[in-house]
Amino acid sequence: AQRVTQPEKLLSVFKGAPVELKCNYSYSGSPELFWYVQYSRQRLQLLLRHISRESIKGFTADLNKGETSFHLKKPFAQEEDSAMYYCALQGGSEKLVFGKGTKLTVNP
Amino acid sequence: ETGVTQSPTHLIKTRGQQVTLRCSSQSGHNTVSWYQQALGQGPQFIFQYYREEENGRGNFPPRFSGLQFPNYSSELNVNALELDDSALYLCASSFSGAGNEKLFFGSGTQLSVL
């Protein structure tokens, strides 16, 4: 069975500080992993996916198969990064499975 | 390019009633997925439609059903509503192939069951 765990419901950092949003997954095969973000009063949207190995808005995420993790990182948080972040997994023919989300607040 | 639109935005029903939620896909997309998001939870996959056929289903009872139309718009129907069906229902469209496609979400329909 596929499972995504985001251990932190809330995360608060100061502007300019590094931020790391944790995501651990459970899946026996080779997963596709994604981070989705929902800014205040906006719809859920894709932030990045591991297959693209891209950096979006300064965020990066590395898939660690040994630790079954896909943590989202940014070296210097900005106030506009405040949002709800969801880690999601897609394995084989299964559809996207989301974690419960982490609410990030970046304080001035 | 038109985004994903859902209607209605809010809906109040009573237990035992039936409800139909609607979704218009983003232009050029042929796949629609429906998700249920309860308060404080992540979106939970209900089912997906690809070229008018159900293409995967999550752990939801048969009283949750759907349709996809030739123009790729979609409906989610829920019969015999229960209090626990109160949630935000999200529609997402994509262009599919073989999966792993990028999903584009609508703003959702907030359903309250009293």
PDB file of C-alpha atoms in Angstrom:
ATOM      1  CA  ALA A   1       0.000   0.000   0.000  1.00  0.00           C
ATOM      2  CA  GLN A   2       1.101   3.558  -0.639  1.00  0.00           C
ATOM      3  CA  ARG A   3       1.406   5.960   2.247  1.00  0.00           C
ATOM      4  CA  VAL A   4       2.774   9.474   2.645  1.00  0.00           C
ATOM      5  CA  THR A   5       3.650  10.902   6.038  1.00  0.00           C
ATOM      6  CA  GLN A   6       4.274  14.555   6.749  1.00  0.00           C
ATOM      7  CA  PRO A   7       5.189  14.566  10.428  1.00  0.00           C
ATOM      8  CA  GLU A   8       4.834  18.310  10.979  1.00  0.00           C
ATOM      9  CA  LYS A   9       1.376  19.797  10.832  1.00  0.00           C
ATOM     10  CA  LEU A  10       2.742  23.295  11.455  1.00  0.00           C
ATOM     11  CA  LEU A  11       6.157  24.808  10.784  1.00  0.00           C
ATOM     12  CA  SER A  12       7.157  28.339  11.615  1.00  0.00           C
ATOM     13  CA  VAL A  13      10.431  30.013  10.604  1.00  0.00           C
ATOM     14  CA  PHE A  14      11.764  33.529  10.295  1.00  0.00           C
ATOM     15  CA  LYS A  15      12.415  35.231   6.974  1.00  0.00           C
ATOM     16  CA  GLY A  16      15.877  34.378   5.694  1.00  0.00           C
ATOM     17  CA  ALA A  17      16.145  31.190   7.716  1.00  0.00           C
ATOM     18  CA  PRO A  18      16.485  27.777   6.062  1.00  0.00           C
ATOM     19  CA  VAL A  19      13.377  25.663   5.886  1.00  0.00           C
ATOM     20  CA  GLU A  20      12.869  21.938   5.495  1.00  0.00           C
ATOM     21  CA  LEU A  21       9.466  20.297   5.182  1.00  0.00           C
ATOM     22  CA  LYS A  22       9.662  16.592   5.857  1.00  0.00           C
ATOM     23  CA  CYS A  23       8.016  13.875   3.804  1.00  0.00           C
ATOM     24  CA  ASN A  24       8.392  10.141   4.225  1.00  0.00           C
ATOM     25  CA  TYR A  25       6.723   7.560   2.069  1.00  0.00           C
ATOM     26  CA  SER A  26       5.913   3.889   2.045  1.00  0.00           C
ATOM     27  CA  TYR A  27       5.889   2.080  -1.285  1.00  0.00           C
ATOM     28  CA  SER A  28       7.488  -1.156  -2.393  1.00  0.00           C
ATOM     29  CA  GLY A  29       8.276  -0.120  -5.963  1.00  0.00           C
ATOM     30  CA  SER A  30       9.799   2.935  -7.635  1.00  0.00           C
ATOM     31  CA  PRO A  31       7.654   5.919  -6.739  1.00  0.00           C
ATOM     32  CA  GLU A  32       7.052   9.217  -8.434  1.00  0.00           C
ATOM     33  CA  LEU A  33       7.047  11.977  -5.829  1.00  0.00           C
ATOM     34  CA  PHE A  34       5.633  15.457  -5.941  1.00  0.00           C
ATOM     35  CA  TRP A  35       5.244  18.542  -3.819  1.00  0.00           C
ATOM     36  CA  TYR A  36       2.007  20.513  -4.196  1.00  0.00           C
ATOM     37  CA  VAL A  37       1.433  23.932  -2.640  1.00  0.00           C
ATOM     38  CA  GLN A  38      -1.669  25.911  -1.767  1.00  0.00           C
ATOM     39  CA  TYR A  39      -1.228  29.607  -1.116  1.00  0.00           C
ATOM     40  CA  SER A  40      -3.918  31.511   0.769  1.00  0.00           C
ATOM     41  CA  ARG A  41      -7.132  31.745  -1.261  1.00  0.00           C
ATOM     42  CA  GLN A  42      -5.558  29.985  -4.230  1.00  0.00           C
ATOM     43  CA  ARG A  43      -6.020  26.533  -5.645  1.00  0.00           C
ATOM     44  CA  LEU A  44      -3.725  23.596  -5.121  1.00  0.00           C
ATOM     45  CA  GLN A  45      -0.871  23.623  -7.623  1.00  0.00           C
ATOM     46  CA  LEU A  46       2.189  21.583  -8.440  1.00  0.00           C
ATOM     47  CA  LEU A  47       5.405  22.970  -6.986  1.00  0.00           C
ATOM     48  CA  LEU A  48       7.880  20.386  -8.162  1.00  0.00           C
ATOM     49  CA  ARG A  49       8.353  16.693  -8.918  1.00  0.00           C
ATOM     50  CA  HIS A  50      11.412  14.611  -8.322  1.00  0.00           C
ATOM     51  CA  ILE A  51      11.609  13.289 -11.882  1.00  0.00           C
ATOM     52  CA  SER A  52      12.303  16.800 -13.153  1.00  0.00           C
ATOM     53  CA  ARG A  53      15.098  17.429 -10.645  1.00  0.00           C
ATOM     54  CA  GLU A  54      14.216  21.103 -10.821  1.00  0.00           C
ATOM     55  CA  SER A  55      14.334  24.041  -8.462  1.00  0.00           C
ATOM     56  CA  ILE A  56      11.149  26.078  -8.276  1.00  0.00           C
ATOM     57  CA  LYS A  57      10.973  29.347  -6.327  1.00  0.00           C
ATOM     58  CA  GLY A  58      14.239  28.333  -4.674  1.00  0.00           C
ATOM     59  CA  PHE A  59      12.827  25.035  -3.407  1.00  0.00           C
ATOM     60  CA  THR A  60      14.485  21.698  -4.066  1.00  0.00           C
ATOM     61  CA  ALA A  61      13.646  18.159  -3.036  1.00  0.00           C
ATOM     62  CA  ASP A  62      15.797  15.075  -3.271  1.00  0.00           C
ATOM     63  CA  LEU A  63      14.437  11.573  -3.336  1.00  0.00           C
ATOM     64  CA  ASN A  64      16.277   9.390  -0.824  1.00  0.00           C
ATOM     65  CA  LYS A  65      15.224   5.826  -1.486  1.00  0.00           C
ATOM     66  CA  GLY A  66      17.275   4.467   1.402  1.00  0.00           C
ATOM     67  CA  GLU A  67      15.441   6.650   3.898  1.00  0.00           C
ATOM     68  CA  THR A  68      12.211   6.673   1.833  1.00  0.00           C
ATOM     69  CA  SER A  69      12.123  10.442   2.118  1.00  0.00           C
ATOM     70  CA  PHE A  70      11.450  13.392  -0.166  1.00  0.00           C
ATOM     71  CA  HIS A  71      12.058  16.428   2.005  1.00  0.00           C
ATOM     72  CA  LEU A  72      11.453  19.911   0.588  1.00  0.00           C
ATOM     73  CA  LYS A  73      14.168  22.462   1.275  1.00  0.00           C
ATOM     74  CA  LYS A  74      14.852  26.125   0.754  1.00  0.00           C
ATOM     75  CA  PRO A  75      17.992  27.852   2.046  1.00  0.00           C
ATOM     76  CA  PHE A  76      16.419  31.256   2.690  1.00  0.00           C
ATOM     77  CA  ALA A  77      12.675  31.389   3.373  1.00  0.00           C
ATOM     78  CA  GLN A  78      10.602  34.339   2.175  1.00  0.00           C
ATOM     79  CA  GLU A  79       7.304  35.602   3.570  1.00  0.00           C
ATOM     80  CA  GLU A  80       5.561  34.712   0.315  1.00  0.00           C
ATOM     81  CA  ASP A  81       6.484  31.061   0.911  1.00  0.00           C
ATOM     82  CA  SER A  82       3.845  30.918   3.650  1.00  0.00           C
ATOM     83  CA  ALA A  83       1.374  28.292   2.434  1.00  0.00           C
ATOM     84  CA  MET A  84       0.101  24.757   2.875  1.00  0.00           C
ATOM     85  CA  TYR A  85       2.468  22.161   1.415  1.00  0.00           C
ATOM     86  CA  TYR A  86       1.454  18.637   0.446  1.00  0.00           C
ATOM     87  CA  CYS A  87       3.762  15.808  -0.447  1.00  0.00           C
ATOM     88  CA  ALA A  88       2.265  13.280  -2.866  1.00  0.00           C
ATOM     89  CA  LEU A  89       3.265   9.884  -4.212  1.00  0.00           C
ATOM     90  CA  GLN A  90       2.315   8.019  -7.335  1.00  0.00           C
ATOM     91  CA  GLY A  91       3.318   4.390  -7.677  1.00  0.00           C
ATOM     92  CA  GLY A  92       2.696   2.132 -10.664  1.00  0.00           C
ATOM     93  CA  SER A  93      -0.892   2.349 -11.805  1.00  0.00           C
ATOM     94  CA  GLU A  94      -1.987   3.902  -8.540  1.00  0.00           C
ATOM     95  CA  LYS A  95      -3.135   7.473  -8.506  1.00  0.00           C
ATOM     96  CA  LEU A  96      -1.743  10.277  -6.402  1.00  0.00           C
ATOM     97  CA  VAL A  97      -1.699   9.707  -2.658  1.00  0.00           C
ATOM     98  CA  PHE A  98      -1.288  12.883  -0.607  1.00  0.00           C
ATOM     99  CA  GLY A  99       0.081  13.462   2.852  1.00  0.00           C
ATOM    100  CA  LYS A 100      -1.901  15.463   5.386  1.00  0.00           C
ATOM    101  CA  GLY A 101       0.071  18.607   4.658  1.00  0.00           C
ATOM    102  CA  THR A 102       2.327  21.021   6.518  1.00  0.00           C
ATOM    103  CA  LYS A 103       1.362  24.611   7.077  1.00  0.00           C
ATOM    104  CA  LEU A 104       4.444  26.780   6.690  1.00  0.00           C
ATOM    105  CA  THR A 105       4.478  30.248   8.202  1.00  0.00           C
ATOM    106  CA  VAL A 106       7.390  32.549   7.455  1.00  0.00           C
ATOM    107  CA  ASN A 107       7.540  35.371   9.971  1.00  0.00           C
ATOM    108  CA  PRO A 108       9.035  38.783   9.135  1.00  0.00           C
TER     109      PRO A 108
ATOM    110  CA  GLU B   1      -6.284  28.787 -21.863  1.00  0.00           C
ATOM    111  CA  THR B   2      -9.238  28.095 -19.556  1.00  0.00           C
ATOM    112  CA  GLY B   3      -8.491  26.588 -16.155  1.00  0.00           C
ATOM    113  CA  VAL B   4     -10.404  23.931 -14.273  1.00  0.00           C
ATOM    114  CA  THR B   5     -13.765  25.192 -13.074  1.00  0.00           C
ATOM    115  CA  GLN B   6     -16.056  23.537 -10.544  1.00  0.00           C
ATOM    116  CA  SER B   7     -19.664  24.197  -9.657  1.00  0.00           C
ATOM    117  CA  PRO B   8     -21.242  24.922  -7.326  1.00  0.00           C
ATOM    118  CA  THR B   9     -18.684  26.460  -4.971  1.00  0.00           C
ATOM    119  CA  HIS B  10     -20.745  25.667  -1.871  1.00  0.00           C
ATOM    120  CA  LEU B  11     -23.580  23.266  -1.236  1.00  0.00           C
ATOM    121  CA  ILE B  12     -25.641  22.269   1.778  1.00  0.00           C
ATOM    122  CA  LYS B  13     -27.527  18.981   1.802  1.00  0.00           C
ATOM    123  CA  THR B  14     -29.203  16.814   4.395  1.00  0.00           C
ATOM    124  CA  ARG B  15     -28.389  13.250   5.256  1.00  0.00           C
ATOM    125  CA  GLY B  16     -29.833  10.749   2.792  1.00  0.00           C
ATOM    126  CA  GLN B  17     -30.014  13.179  -0.108  1.00  0.00           C
ATOM    127  CA  GLN B  18     -28.152  12.903  -3.379  1.00  0.00           C
ATOM    128  CA  VAL B  19     -25.726  15.446  -4.832  1.00  0.00           C
ATOM    129  CA  THR B  20     -24.091  16.119  -8.197  1.00  0.00           C
ATOM    130  CA  LEU B  21     -20.904  18.131  -8.479  1.00  0.00           C
ATOM    131  CA  ARG B  22     -19.595  19.368 -11.803  1.00  0.00           C
ATOM    132  CA  CYS B  23     -16.174  20.005 -13.264  1.00  0.00           C
ATOM    133  CA  SER B  24     -14.971  21.494 -16.528  1.00  0.00           C
ATOM    134  CA  SER B  25     -11.502  20.392 -17.524  1.00  0.00           C
ATOM    135  CA  GLN B  26      -8.720  22.675 -18.600  1.00  0.00           C
ATOM    136  CA  SER B  27      -8.653  23.080 -22.367  1.00  0.00           C
ATOM    137  CA  GLY B  28      -6.772  20.230 -24.055  1.00  0.00           C
ATOM    138  CA  HIS B  29      -6.994  17.845 -21.095  1.00  0.00           C
ATOM    139  CA  ASN B  30      -8.543  14.401 -21.455  1.00  0.00           C
ATOM    140  CA  THR B  31      -8.370  13.072 -17.891  1.00  0.00           C
ATOM    141  CA  VAL B  32     -10.290  14.092 -14.800  1.00  0.00           C
ATOM    142  CA  SER B  33      -9.608  13.013 -11.233  1.00  0.00           C
ATOM    143  CA  TRP B  34     -11.767  13.650  -8.191  1.00  0.00           C
ATOM    144  CA  TYR B  35     -10.479  14.056  -4.659  1.00  0.00           C
ATOM    145  CA  GLN B  36     -12.158  14.452  -1.287  1.00  0.00           C
ATOM    146  CA  GLN B  37     -10.437  16.715   1.231  1.00  0.00           C
ATOM    147  CA  ALA B  38     -11.765  16.575   4.761  1.00  0.00           C
ATOM    148  CA  LEU B  39     -10.881  19.357   7.174  1.00  0.00           C
ATOM    149  CA  GLY B  40      -7.238  19.134   8.233  1.00  0.00           C
ATOM    150  CA  GLN B  41      -6.480  16.300   5.834  1.00  0.00           C
ATOM    151  CA  GLY B  42      -4.783  15.957   2.490  1.00  0.00           C
ATOM    152  CA  PRO B  43      -6.801  15.260  -0.653  1.00  0.00           C
ATOM    153  CA  GLN B  44      -7.934  11.637  -0.909  1.00  0.00           C
ATOM    154  CA  PHE B  45      -8.315  10.036  -4.331  1.00  0.00           C
ATOM    155  CA  ILE B  46     -11.899   9.060  -5.230  1.00  0.00           C
ATOM    156  CA  PHE B  47     -11.612   8.063  -8.906  1.00  0.00           C
ATOM    157  CA  GLN B  48     -10.262   9.070 -12.272  1.00  0.00           C
ATOM    158  CA  TYR B  49     -11.862   9.180 -15.726  1.00  0.00           C
ATOM    159  CA  TYR B  50      -9.937   8.887 -18.964  1.00  0.00           C
ATOM    160  CA  ARG B  51     -11.745   9.109 -22.290  1.00  0.00           C
ATOM    161  CA  GLU B  52     -15.115   8.621 -20.579  1.00  0.00           C
ATOM    162  CA  GLU B  53     -14.092   5.414 -18.785  1.00  0.00           C
ATOM    163  CA  GLU B  54     -13.276   4.977 -15.104  1.00  0.00           C
ATOM    164  CA  ASN B  55      -9.519   4.571 -14.877  1.00  0.00           C
ATOM    165  CA  GLY B  56      -8.824   3.827 -11.246  1.00  0.00           C
ATOM    166  CA  ARG B  57     -10.742   4.133  -8.008  1.00  0.00           C
ATOM    167  CA  GLY B  58      -9.796   4.841  -4.441  1.00  0.00           C
ATOM    168  CA  ASN B  59     -11.284   3.390  -1.281  1.00  0.00           C
ATOM    169  CA  PHE B  60     -14.760   4.900  -1.636  1.00  0.00           C
ATOM    170  CA  PRO B  61     -18.104   3.053  -1.601  1.00  0.00           C
ATOM    171  CA  PRO B  62     -20.210   2.561  -4.748  1.00  0.00           C
ATOM    172  CA  ARG B  63     -22.546   5.387  -3.745  1.00  0.00           C
ATOM    173  CA  PHE B  64     -19.766   7.621  -5.068  1.00  0.00           C
ATOM    174  CA  SER B  65     -20.037   7.504  -8.845  1.00  0.00           C
ATOM    175  CA  GLY B  66     -18.955   9.614 -11.751  1.00  0.00           C
ATOM    176  CA  LEU B  67     -19.233  10.405 -15.398  1.00  0.00           C
ATOM    177  CA  GLN B  68     -17.004  11.956 -18.009  1.00  0.00           C
ATOM    178  CA  PHE B  69     -18.551  13.497 -21.092  1.00  0.00           C
ATOM    179  CA  PRO B  70     -17.215  13.703 -24.675  1.00  0.00           C
ATOM    180  CA  ASN B  71     -16.023  17.246 -24.021  1.00  0.00           C
ATOM    181  CA  TYR B  72     -14.051  15.827 -21.056  1.00  0.00           C
ATOM    182  CA  SER B  73     -16.128  17.613 -18.439  1.00  0.00           C
ATOM    183  CA  SER B  74     -17.116  15.454 -15.516  1.00  0.00           C
ATOM    184  CA  GLU B  75     -19.653  14.882 -12.752  1.00  0.00           C
ATOM    185  CA  LEU B  76     -19.285  13.393  -9.308  1.00  0.00           C
ATOM    186  CA  ASN B  77     -22.485  11.924  -7.873  1.00  0.00           C
ATOM    187  CA  VAL B  78     -22.932  10.932  -4.264  1.00  0.00           C
ATOM    188  CA  ASN B  79     -26.037   9.047  -3.186  1.00  0.00           C
ATOM    189  CA  ALA B  80     -27.428   8.547   0.301  1.00  0.00           C
ATOM    190  CA  LEU B  81     -25.330  11.322   1.775  1.00  0.00           C
ATOM    191  CA  GLU B  82     -23.797  10.776   5.192  1.00  0.00           C
ATOM    192  CA  LEU B  83     -22.542  13.357   7.667  1.00  0.00           C
ATOM    193  CA  ASP B  84     -18.949  12.218   7.024  1.00  0.00           C
ATOM    194  CA  ASP B  85     -19.303  13.176   3.361  1.00  0.00           C
ATOM    195  CA  SER B  86     -18.951  16.810   4.436  1.00  0.00           C
ATOM    196  CA  ALA B  87     -15.702  17.912   2.796  1.00  0.00           C
ATOM    197  CA  LEU B  88     -14.106  19.920   0.024  1.00  0.00           C
ATOM    198  CA  TYR B  89     -14.367  18.046  -3.274  1.00  0.00           C
ATOM    199  CA  LEU B  90     -11.582  18.795  -5.708  1.00  0.00           C
ATOM    200  CA  CYS B  91     -11.484  18.110  -9.393  1.00  0.00           C
ATOM    201  CA  ALA B  92      -8.180  17.934 -11.236  1.00  0.00           C
ATOM    202  CA  SER B  93      -7.621  17.628 -14.957  1.00  0.00           C
ATOM    203  CA  SER B  94      -4.568  16.505 -16.866  1.00  0.00           C
ATOM    204  CA  PHE B  95      -3.430  15.315 -20.246  1.00  0.00           C
ATOM    205  CA  SER B  96      -2.771  11.617 -20.015  1.00  0.00           C
ATOM    206  CA  GLY B  97      -0.788   9.221 -21.495  1.00  0.00           C
ATOM    207  CA  ALA B  98       0.595   6.793 -19.158  1.00  0.00           C
ATOM    208  CA  GLY B  99       0.234   8.614 -15.892  1.00  0.00           C
ATOM    209  CA  ASN B 100       2.665  10.744 -13.887  1.00  0.00           C
ATOM    210  CA  GLU B 101       1.022  13.693 -15.497  1.00  0.00           C
ATOM    211  CA  LYS B 102       0.785  17.123 -13.918  1.00  0.00           C
ATOM    212  CA  LEU B 103      -2.586  17.750 -12.305  1.00  0.00           C
ATOM    213  CA  PHE B 104      -4.355  21.085 -12.546  1.00  0.00           C
ATOM    214  CA  PHE B 105      -6.833  21.568  -9.724  1.00  0.00           C
ATOM    215  CA  GLY B 106     -10.078  23.461  -9.518  1.00  0.00           C
ATOM    216  CA  SER B 107     -11.030  25.568  -6.521  1.00  0.00           C
ATOM    217  CA  GLY B 108     -13.320  22.894  -5.197  1.00  0.00           C
ATOM    218  CA  THR B 109     -16.894  22.470  -4.041  1.00  0.00           C
ATOM    219  CA  GLN B 110     -17.457  22.728  -0.298  1.00  0.00           C
ATOM    220  CA  LEU B 111     -20.176  20.218   0.619  1.00  0.00           C
ATOM    221  CA  SER B 112     -21.872  20.357   3.991  1.00  0.00           C
ATOM    222  CA  VAL B 113     -24.163  17.498   5.006  1.00  0.00           C
ATOM    223  CA  LEU B 114     -26.517  18.275   7.903  1.00  0.00           C
TER     224      LEU B 114
END
